[in-house]
Coordinates of C-alpha atoms in Angstrom, one line a residue:
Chain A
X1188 CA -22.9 -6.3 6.6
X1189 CA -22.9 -3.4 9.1
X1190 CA -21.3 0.3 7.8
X1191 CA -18.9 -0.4 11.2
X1192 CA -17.6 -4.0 9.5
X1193 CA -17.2 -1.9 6.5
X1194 CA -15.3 0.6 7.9
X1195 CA -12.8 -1.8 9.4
X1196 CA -12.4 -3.4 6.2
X1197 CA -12.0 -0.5 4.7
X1198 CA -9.1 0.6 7.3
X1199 CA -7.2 -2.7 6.6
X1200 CA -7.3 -2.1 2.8
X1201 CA -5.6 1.9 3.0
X1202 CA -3.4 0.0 6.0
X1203 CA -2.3 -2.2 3.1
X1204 CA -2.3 0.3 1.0
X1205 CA 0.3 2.2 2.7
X1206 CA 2.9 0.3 1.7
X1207 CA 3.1 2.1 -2.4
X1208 CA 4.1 5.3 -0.2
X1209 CA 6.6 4.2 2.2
X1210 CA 8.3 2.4 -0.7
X1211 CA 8.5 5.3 -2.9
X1212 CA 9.5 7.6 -0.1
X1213 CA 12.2 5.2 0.9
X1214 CA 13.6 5.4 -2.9
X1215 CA 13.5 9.4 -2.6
X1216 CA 16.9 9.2 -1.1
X1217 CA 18.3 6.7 -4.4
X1218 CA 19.8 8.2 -7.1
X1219 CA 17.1 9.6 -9.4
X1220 CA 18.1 8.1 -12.8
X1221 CA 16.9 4.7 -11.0
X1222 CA 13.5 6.3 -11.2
X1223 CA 11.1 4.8 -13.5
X1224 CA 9.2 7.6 -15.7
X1225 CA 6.3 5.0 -17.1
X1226 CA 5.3 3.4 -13.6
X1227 CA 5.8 6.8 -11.5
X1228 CA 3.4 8.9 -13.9
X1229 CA 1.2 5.7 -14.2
X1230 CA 0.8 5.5 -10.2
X1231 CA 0.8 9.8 -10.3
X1232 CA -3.0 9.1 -11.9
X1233 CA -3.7 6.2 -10.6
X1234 CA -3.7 8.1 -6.6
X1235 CA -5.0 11.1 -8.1
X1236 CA -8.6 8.8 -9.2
X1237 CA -8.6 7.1 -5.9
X1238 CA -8.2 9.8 -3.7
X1239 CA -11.7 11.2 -5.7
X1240 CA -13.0 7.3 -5.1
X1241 CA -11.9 6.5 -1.6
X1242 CA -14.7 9.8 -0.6
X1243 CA -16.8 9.2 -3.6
X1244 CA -18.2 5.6 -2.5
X1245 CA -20.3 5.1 1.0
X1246 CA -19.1 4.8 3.9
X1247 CA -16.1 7.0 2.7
X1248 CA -12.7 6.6 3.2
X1249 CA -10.4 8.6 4.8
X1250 CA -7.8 6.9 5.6
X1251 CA -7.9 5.6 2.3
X1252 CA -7.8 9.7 1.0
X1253 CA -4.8 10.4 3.3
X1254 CA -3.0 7.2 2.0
X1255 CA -3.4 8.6 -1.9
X1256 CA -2.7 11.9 -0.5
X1257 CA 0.5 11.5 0.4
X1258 CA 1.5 8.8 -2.7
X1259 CA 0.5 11.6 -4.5
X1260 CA 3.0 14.1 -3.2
X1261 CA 5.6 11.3 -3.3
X1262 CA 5.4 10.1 -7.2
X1263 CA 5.3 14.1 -7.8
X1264 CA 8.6 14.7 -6.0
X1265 CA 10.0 11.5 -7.9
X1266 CA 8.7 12.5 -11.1
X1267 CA 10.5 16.0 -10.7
X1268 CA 13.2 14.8 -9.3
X1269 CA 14.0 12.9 -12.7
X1270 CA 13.0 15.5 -14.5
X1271 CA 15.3 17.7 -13.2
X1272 CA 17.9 15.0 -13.8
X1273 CA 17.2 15.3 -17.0
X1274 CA 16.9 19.3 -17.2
X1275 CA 20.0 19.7 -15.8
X1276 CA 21.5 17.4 -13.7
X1277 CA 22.2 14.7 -16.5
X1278 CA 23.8 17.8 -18.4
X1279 CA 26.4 18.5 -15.7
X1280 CA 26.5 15.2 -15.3
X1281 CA 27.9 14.4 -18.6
X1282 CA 30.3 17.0 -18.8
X1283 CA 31.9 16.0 -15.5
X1284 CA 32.0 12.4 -16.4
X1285 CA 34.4 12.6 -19.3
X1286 CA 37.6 13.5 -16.8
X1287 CA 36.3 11.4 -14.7
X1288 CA 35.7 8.1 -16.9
X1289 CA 39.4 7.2 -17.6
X1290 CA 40.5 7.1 -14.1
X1291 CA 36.9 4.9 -12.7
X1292 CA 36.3 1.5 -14.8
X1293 CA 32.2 2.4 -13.6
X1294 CA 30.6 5.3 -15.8
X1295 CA 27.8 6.1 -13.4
X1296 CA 29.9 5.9 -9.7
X1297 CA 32.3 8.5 -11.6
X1298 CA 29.8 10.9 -12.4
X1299 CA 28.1 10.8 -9.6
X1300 CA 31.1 10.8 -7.5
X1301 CA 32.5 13.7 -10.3
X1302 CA 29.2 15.6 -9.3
X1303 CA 29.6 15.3 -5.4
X1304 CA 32.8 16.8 -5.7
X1305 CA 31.8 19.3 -7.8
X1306 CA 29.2 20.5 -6.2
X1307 CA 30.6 21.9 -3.1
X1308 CA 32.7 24.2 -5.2
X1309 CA 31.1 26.8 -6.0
X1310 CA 30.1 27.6 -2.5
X1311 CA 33.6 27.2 -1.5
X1312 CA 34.6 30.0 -3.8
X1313 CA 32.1 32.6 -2.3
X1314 CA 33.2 31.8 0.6
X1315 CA 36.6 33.0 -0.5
X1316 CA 35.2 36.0 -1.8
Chain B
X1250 CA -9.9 22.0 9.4
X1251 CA -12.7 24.3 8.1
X1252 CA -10.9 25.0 5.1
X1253 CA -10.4 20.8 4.4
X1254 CA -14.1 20.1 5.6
X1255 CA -15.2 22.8 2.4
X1256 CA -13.0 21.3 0.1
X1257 CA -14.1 18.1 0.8
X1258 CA -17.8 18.9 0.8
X1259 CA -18.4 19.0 -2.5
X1260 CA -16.7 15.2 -3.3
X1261 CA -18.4 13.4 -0.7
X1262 CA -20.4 10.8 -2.2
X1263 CA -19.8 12.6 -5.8
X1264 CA -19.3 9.8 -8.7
X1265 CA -19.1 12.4 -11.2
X1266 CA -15.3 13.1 -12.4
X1267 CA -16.2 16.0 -14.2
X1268 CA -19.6 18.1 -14.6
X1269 CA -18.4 21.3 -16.3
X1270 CA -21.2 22.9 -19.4
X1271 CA -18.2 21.3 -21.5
X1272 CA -17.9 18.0 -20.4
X1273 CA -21.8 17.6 -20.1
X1274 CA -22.3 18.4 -23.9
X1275 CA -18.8 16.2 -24.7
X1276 CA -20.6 13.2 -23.0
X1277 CA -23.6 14.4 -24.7
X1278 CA -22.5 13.7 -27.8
X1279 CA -20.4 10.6 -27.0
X1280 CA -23.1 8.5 -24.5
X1281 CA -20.3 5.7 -24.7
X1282 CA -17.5 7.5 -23.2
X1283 CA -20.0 8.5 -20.2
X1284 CA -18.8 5.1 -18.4
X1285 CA -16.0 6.7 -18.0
X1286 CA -17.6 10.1 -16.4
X1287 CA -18.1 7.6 -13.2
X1288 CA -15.6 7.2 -10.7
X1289 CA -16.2 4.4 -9.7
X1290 CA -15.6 2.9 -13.2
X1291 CA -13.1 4.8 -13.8
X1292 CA -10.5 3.5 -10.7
X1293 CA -10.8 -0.6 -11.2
X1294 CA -9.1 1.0 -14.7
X1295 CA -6.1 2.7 -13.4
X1296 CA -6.1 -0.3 -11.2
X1297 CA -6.0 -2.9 -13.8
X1298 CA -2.7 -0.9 -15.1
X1299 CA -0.9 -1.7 -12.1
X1300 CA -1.6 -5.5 -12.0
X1301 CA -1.3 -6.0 -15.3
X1302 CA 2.0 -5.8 -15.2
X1303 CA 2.6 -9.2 -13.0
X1304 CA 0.2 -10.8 -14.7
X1305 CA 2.0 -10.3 -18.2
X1306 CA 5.6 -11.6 -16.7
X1307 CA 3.6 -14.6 -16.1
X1308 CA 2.2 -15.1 -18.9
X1309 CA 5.2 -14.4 -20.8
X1310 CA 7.4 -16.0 -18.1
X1311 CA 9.8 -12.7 -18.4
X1312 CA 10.0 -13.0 -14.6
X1313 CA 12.1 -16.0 -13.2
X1314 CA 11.5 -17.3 -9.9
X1315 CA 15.2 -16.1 -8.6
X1316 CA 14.1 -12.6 -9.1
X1317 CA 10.8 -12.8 -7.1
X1318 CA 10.9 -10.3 -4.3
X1319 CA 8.8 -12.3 -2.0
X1320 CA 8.1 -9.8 1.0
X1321 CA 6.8 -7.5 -1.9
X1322 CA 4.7 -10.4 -3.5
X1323 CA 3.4 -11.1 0.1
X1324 CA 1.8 -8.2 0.8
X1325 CA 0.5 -7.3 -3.1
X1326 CA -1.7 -10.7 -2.5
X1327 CA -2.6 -9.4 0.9
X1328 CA -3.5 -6.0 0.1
X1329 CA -5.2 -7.8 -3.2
X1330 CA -7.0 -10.7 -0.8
X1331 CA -8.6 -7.7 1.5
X1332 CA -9.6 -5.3 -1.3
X1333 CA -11.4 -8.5 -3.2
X1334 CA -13.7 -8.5 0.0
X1335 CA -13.8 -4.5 0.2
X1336 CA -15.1 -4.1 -3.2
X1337 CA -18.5 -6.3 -2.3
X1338 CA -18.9 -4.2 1.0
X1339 CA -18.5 -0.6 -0.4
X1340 CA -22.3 0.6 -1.3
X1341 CA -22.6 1.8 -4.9
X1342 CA -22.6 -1.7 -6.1
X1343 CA -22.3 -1.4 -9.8
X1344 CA -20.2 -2.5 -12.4
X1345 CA -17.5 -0.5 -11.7
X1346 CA -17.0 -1.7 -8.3
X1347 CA -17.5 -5.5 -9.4
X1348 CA -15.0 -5.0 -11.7
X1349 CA -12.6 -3.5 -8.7
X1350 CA -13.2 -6.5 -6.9
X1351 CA -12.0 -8.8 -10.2
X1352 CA -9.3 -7.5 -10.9
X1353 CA -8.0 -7.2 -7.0
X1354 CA -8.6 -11.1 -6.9
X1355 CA -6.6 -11.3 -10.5
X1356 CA -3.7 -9.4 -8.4
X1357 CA -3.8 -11.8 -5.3
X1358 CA -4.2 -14.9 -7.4
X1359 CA -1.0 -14.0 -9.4
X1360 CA 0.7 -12.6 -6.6
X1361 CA -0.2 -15.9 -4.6
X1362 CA 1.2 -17.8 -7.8
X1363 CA 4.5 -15.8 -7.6
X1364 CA 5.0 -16.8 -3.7
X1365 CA 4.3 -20.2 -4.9
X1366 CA 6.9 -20.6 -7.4
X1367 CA 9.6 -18.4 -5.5
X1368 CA 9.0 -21.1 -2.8
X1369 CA 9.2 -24.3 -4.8
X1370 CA 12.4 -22.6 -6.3
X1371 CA 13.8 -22.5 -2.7
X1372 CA 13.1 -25.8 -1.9
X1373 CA 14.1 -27.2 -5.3
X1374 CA 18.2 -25.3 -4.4
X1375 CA 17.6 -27.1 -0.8
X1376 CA 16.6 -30.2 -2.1
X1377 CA 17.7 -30.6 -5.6
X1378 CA 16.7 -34.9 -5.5
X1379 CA 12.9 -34.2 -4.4
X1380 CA 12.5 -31.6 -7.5
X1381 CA 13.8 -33.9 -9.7
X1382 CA 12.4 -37.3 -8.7
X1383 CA 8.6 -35.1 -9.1
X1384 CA 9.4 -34.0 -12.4
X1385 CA 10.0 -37.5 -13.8
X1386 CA 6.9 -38.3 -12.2
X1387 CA 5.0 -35.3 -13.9
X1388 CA 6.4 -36.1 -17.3

């Protein structure tokens, strides 16, 4: 087969592969205790190997590189975007759910509900000051 | 650009994951592990992580038809159908890259077996008669 057949092929496959991105990029705006540890780490690797294979074979790929490029950056914001949950947010999170809970039949649409509200606050009150 | 082109320069048509004094004497001492050192062997692995996944739902039959997303499904056994052929273009043709290529068909085939039964479960709610009169037939 010719390197130009190749090539084409090989634009097809990061076309198709484009779609890992644009779906965890669309679930950057979901709340981040949807996010799934295991599989985000596991695809975290898994872009960081092909973006070294997609220029590592011949003809190289880089589409294919720009593809992993940016799933790369987009499992890394996930990933620290629950991990910051975790840090932190779950910890306000908690502590604002108790007044809420009693009032809201749904744990999770209280605190994060509780939280909205609560975050504007503090700016409020600088602006006071 | 300059700066991406440098970067890049020293990847290009580089197998080798790592080639530090310490990795070559850890692969020194553990000739085994060296598959590993390759790239190219190294990907089908990480790939084989992500499709093993469907392929153990079927096996297990943890994933019922209802919950088959089949846009998603669709384009896993395209993207899985293309990279089959991919892998048999792309020049170092060794082991690694055969394996890339089996376990990309392994994805498509289960993928295609997913659309398959999300579809007969359609038509079996549409047409509950023609499901059943088959699976008489079958048993």
């Amino acid at each position: 087969m010719s390197e130009r057949w190749t090539k084409i092929v090989g634009f097809v496959g990061a076309a198709a592969n484009w779609s890992i991105p644009i779906a965890s990029l669309m679930n950057l705006r979901n709340d981040p205790d949807k996010v799934d540890p295991i599989m985000t780490s596991t695809l975290a690797a898994y872009s960081l190997i092909f973006m070294r294979w997609s220029i590592a074979i011949y003809p190289p790929n880089y589409w294919l590189l720009g593809c992993h490029t940016v799933n790369e950056i987009a499992q890394l914001s996930q990933l620290s975007r629950w991990g910051w949950h975790k840090a932190i947010g779950g910890n306000s999170g908690a502590a604002t759910t108790a007044p809420g809970s009693p009032s809201s039949p749904s744990g999770t649409d209280a605190a994060a509900a509780a939280a909205a509200a609560a975050a504007p606050e503090p700016i409020s009150e600088v602006e006071n000051y | 650009m300059q700066f991406v082109r440098k970067l890049l320069e020293k990847y290009i048509g580089n197998t080798v994951v790592f080639n530090g004094p310490r990795a070559t004497a850890f692969f020194a001492r553990n000739p085994k592990l060296e598959f590993l050192n390759n790239v190219t062997n190294l990907a089908p692995m990480m790939k084989w992580s992500l499709s093993i996944v469907p392929i153990s739902q079927i096996i297990s039959g943890t994933k019922p038809p209802q919950t088959i997303d089949l846009a998603q499904a669709s384009s896993l056994c395209a993207t899985g159908t293309v990279w089959t052929y991919y892998a048999t273009l792309i020049q170092p043709q060794n082991n690694g890259t055969r394996l890339l290529a089996i376990c990309n068909g392994a994805m498509a085939m289960c993928h295609g077996y997913n659309i398959y039964r999300k579809t007969t479960h359609e038509r079996s709610i549409k047409n509950p008669l023609h499901v059943n009169t088959t699976a008489v037939a079958t048993d």
